[in-house]
CSV table of C-alpha atoms in Angstrom, one decimal:
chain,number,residue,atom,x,y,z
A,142,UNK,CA,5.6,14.1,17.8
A,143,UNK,CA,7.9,12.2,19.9
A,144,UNK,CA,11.4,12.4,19.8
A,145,UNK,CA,13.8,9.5,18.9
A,146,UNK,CA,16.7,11.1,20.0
A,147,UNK,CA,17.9,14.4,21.4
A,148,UNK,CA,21.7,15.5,21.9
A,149,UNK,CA,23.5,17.8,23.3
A,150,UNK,CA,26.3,19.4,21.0
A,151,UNK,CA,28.3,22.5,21.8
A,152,UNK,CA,26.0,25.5,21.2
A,153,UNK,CA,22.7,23.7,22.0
A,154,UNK,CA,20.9,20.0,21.1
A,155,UNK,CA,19.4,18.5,18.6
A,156,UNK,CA,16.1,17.2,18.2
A,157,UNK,CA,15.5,13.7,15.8
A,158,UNK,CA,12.2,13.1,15.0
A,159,UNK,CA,10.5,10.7,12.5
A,160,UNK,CA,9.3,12.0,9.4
A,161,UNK,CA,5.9,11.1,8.7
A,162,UNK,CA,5.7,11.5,5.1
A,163,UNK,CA,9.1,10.2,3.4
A,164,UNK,CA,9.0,9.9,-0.4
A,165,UNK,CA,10.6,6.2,-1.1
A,166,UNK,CA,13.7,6.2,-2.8
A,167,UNK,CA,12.5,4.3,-5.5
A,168,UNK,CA,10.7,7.2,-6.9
A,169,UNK,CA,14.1,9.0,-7.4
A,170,UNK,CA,14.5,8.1,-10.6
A,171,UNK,CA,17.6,5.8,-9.7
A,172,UNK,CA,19.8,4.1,-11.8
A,173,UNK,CA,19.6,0.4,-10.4
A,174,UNK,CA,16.5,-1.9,-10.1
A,175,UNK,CA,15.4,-4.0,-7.2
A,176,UNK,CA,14.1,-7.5,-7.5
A,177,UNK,CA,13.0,-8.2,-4.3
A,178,UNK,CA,10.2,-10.9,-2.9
A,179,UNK,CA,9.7,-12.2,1.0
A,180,UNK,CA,6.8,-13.8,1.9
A,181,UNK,CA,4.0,-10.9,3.7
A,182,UNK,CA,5.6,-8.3,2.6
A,183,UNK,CA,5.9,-5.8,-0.1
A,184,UNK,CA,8.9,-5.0,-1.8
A,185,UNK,CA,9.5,-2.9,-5.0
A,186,UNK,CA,9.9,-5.4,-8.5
A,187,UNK,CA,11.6,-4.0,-10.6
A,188,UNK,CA,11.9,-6.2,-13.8
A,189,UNK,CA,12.9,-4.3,-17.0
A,190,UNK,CA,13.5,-7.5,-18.6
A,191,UNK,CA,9.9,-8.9,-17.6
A,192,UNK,CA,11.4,-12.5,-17.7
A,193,UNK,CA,13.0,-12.7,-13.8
A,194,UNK,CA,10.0,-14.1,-11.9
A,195,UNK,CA,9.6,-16.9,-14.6
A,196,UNK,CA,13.6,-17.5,-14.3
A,197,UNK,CA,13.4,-17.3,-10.6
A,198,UNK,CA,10.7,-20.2,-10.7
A,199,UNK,CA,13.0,-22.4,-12.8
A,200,UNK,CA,16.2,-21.7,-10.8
A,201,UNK,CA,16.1,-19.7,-7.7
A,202,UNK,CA,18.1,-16.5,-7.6
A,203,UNK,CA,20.8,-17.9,-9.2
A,204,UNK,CA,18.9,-18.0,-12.9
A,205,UNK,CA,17.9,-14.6,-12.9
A,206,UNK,CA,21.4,-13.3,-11.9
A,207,UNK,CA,23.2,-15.4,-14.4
A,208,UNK,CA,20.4,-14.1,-17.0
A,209,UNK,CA,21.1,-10.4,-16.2
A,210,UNK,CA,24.8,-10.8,-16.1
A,211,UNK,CA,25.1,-12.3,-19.9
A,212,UNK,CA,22.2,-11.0,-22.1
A,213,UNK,CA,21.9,-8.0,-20.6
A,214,UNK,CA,25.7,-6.4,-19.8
A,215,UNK,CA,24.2,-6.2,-15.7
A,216,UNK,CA,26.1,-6.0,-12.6
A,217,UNK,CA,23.7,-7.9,-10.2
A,218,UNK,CA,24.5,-8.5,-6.7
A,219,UNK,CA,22.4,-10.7,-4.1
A,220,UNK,CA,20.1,-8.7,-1.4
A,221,UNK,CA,19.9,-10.6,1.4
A,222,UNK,CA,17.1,-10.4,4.5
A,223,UNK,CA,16.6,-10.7,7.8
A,224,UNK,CA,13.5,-10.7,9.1
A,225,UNK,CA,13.0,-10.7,13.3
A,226,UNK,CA,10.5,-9.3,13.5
A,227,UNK,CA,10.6,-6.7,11.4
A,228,UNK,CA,12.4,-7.0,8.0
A,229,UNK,CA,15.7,-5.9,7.5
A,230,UNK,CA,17.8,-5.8,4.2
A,231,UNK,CA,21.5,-5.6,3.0
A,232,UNK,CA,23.0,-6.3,-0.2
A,233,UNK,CA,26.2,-7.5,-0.8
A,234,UNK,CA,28.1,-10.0,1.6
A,235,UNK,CA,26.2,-12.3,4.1
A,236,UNK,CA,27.6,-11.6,7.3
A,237,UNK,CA,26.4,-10.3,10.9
A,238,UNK,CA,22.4,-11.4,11.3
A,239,UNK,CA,21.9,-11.7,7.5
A,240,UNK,CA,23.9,-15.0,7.7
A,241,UNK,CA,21.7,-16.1,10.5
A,242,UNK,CA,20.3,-19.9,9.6
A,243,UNK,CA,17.2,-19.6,10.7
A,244,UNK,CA,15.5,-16.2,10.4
A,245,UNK,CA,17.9,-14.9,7.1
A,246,UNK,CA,18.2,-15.8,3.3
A,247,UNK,CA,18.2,-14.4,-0.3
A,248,UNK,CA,15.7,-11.7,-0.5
A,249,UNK,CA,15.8,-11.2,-4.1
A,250,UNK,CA,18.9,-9.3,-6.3
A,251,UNK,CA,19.5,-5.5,-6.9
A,252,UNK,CA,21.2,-4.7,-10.4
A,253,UNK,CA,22.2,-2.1,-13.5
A,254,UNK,CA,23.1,-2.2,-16.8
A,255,UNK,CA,26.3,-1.1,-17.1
A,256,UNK,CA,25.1,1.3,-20.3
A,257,UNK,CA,22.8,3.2,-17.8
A,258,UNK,CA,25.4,4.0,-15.7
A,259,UNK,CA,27.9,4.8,-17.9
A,260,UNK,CA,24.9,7.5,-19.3
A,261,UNK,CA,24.2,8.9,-16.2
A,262,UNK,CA,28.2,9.0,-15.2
A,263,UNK,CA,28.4,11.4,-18.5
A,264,UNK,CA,29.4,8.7,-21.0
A,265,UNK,CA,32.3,7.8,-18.6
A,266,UNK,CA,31.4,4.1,-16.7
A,267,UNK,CA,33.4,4.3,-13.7
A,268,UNK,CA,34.0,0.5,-13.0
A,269,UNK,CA,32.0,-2.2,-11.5
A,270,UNK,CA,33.3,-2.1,-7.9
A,271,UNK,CA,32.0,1.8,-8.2
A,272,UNK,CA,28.4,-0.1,-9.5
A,273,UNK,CA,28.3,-2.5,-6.9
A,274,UNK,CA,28.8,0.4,-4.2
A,275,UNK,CA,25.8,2.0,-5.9
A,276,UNK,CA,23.7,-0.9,-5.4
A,277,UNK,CA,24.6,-1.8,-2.1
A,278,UNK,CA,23.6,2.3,-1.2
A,279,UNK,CA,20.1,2.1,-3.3
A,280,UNK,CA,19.6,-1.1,-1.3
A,281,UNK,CA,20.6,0.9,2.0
A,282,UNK,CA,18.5,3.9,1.2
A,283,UNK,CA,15.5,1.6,0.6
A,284,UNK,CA,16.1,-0.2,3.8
A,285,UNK,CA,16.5,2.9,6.1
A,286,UNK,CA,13.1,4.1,4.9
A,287,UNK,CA,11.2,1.1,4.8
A,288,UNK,CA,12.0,0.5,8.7
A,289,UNK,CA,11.4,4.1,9.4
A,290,UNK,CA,14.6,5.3,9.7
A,291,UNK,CA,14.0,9.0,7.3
A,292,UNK,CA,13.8,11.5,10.0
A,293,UNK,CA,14.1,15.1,10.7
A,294,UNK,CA,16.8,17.2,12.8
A,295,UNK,CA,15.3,20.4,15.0
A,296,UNK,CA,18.6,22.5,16.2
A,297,UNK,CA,17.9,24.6,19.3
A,298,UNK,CA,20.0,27.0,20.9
A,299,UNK,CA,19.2,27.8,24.9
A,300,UNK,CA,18.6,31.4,25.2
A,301,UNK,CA,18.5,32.9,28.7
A,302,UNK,CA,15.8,35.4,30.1
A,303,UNK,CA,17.1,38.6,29.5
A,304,UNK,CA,15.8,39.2,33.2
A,305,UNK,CA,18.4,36.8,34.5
A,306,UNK,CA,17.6,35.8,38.0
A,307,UNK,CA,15.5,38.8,38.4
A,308,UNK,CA,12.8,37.7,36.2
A,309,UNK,CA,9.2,37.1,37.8
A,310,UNK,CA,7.8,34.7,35.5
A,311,UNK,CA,7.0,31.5,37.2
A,312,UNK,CA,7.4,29.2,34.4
A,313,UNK,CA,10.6,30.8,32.8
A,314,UNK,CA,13.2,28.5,33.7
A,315,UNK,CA,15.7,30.8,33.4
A,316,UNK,CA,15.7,30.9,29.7
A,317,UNK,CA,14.1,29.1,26.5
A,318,UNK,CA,15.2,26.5,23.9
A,319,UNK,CA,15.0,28.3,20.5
A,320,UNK,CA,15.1,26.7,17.0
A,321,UNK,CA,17.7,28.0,14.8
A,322,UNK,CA,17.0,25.3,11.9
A,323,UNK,CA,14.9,22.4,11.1
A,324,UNK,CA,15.6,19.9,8.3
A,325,UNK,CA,13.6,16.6,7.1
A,326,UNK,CA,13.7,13.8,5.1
A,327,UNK,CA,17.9,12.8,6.8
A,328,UNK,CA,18.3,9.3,5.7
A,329,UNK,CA,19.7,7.8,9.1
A,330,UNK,CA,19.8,9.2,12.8
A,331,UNK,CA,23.5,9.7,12.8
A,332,UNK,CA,23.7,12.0,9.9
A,333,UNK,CA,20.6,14.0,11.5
A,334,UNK,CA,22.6,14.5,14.2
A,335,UNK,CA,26.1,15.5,12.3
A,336,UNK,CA,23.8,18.2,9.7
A,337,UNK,CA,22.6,19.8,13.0
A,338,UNK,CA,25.8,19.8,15.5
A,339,UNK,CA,27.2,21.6,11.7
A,340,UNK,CA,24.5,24.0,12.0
A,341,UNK,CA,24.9,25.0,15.9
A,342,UNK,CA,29.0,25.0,15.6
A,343,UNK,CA,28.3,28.3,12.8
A,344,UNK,CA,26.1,29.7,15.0
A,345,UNK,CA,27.1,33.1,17.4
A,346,UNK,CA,26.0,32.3,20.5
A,347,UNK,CA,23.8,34.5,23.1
A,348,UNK,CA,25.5,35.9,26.1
């Protein structure tokens, strides 16, 4: 498997790799639904009320949303796409490509009930700015594996021949990368990379 990225940290690299078999996010069990629907492509719809996609055909997003918000004690916020090429998503505000006027738009809405979080918060609802920052996460998490972006870390630590110079193996190289940890299923390159510099900056180094 190809690597996407490797880095050298203090104590050794890291090695980011894809991971081949990510479970979605949307099988976690999570607290907010997704209503999502671009043309050619398939995105989770997730109607609790199973009255959304008749709304949506009377009055575009706006409907639904309105819907959600008073019969149904939601916080909804837009999802918006942008698809060049491949299909990227973001909910919350419209701004960098996802205001784009020709290749963006509304991709659907991502929302909760505010008595399912305040259950799974421990019978304490910690605000709707907190609830909107949950969505626009689930909507992040989705997004990062959908494009591919779930990956792996390999941490490697160079150990050097015990022979030093004096060793007589053609192909030694003076010394060997070794794994010290692996770890799969990192949503996002960058916090691959932080878990394993972590893991090489706690480990004793070979002299």
């Amino acid at each position: 498997m190809e690597e996407i990225e490797i880095v050298e940290v203090p104590g050794g690299r890291v090695r980011v790799l894809p991971d081949d078999a990510p479970q979605s996010p949307r099988d976690w069990g999570t607290v907010g639904h997704l209503i999502l629907d671009v043309a050619r492509h398939a995105l989770p719809w997730e109607d609790h009320t199973g009255q959304l996609q008749q709304l949506r055909e009377r009055g575009g997003w706006r409907l639904p949303a309105r819907y959600l918000t008073v019969f149904h004690d939601a916080v909804v916020v837009p999802v918006w796409g942008y698809a060049h090429g491949d299909l990227a998503l973001r909910a919350g505000a419209r701004v960098g490509s996802f205001a784009d006027p020709w290749d963006s738009g509304q991709a659907g809405l991502a929302y909760l009930l505010r008595s399912e979080l305040r259950t799974a918060c421990g019978d304490s609802y910690p605000g709707d700015e907190q609830a909107r920052a949950y969505l626009r996460g689930e909507v992040e998490s989705y997004d990062q594996w959908a494009s591919g972006q779930v990956v792996g870390y390999i941490a490697e630590q160079w150990t050097p021949c015990p022979a030093g110079t004096a060793c007589e193996h053609g192909g030694c190289g003076g010394g060997d990368w070794v794994e010290v940890e692996a770890c799969w299923g990192i949503y996002g390159i960058d916090d691959a990379i932080t878990q394993g510099r972590t893991v090489l900056a706690g480990v004793r180094h070979p002299r």
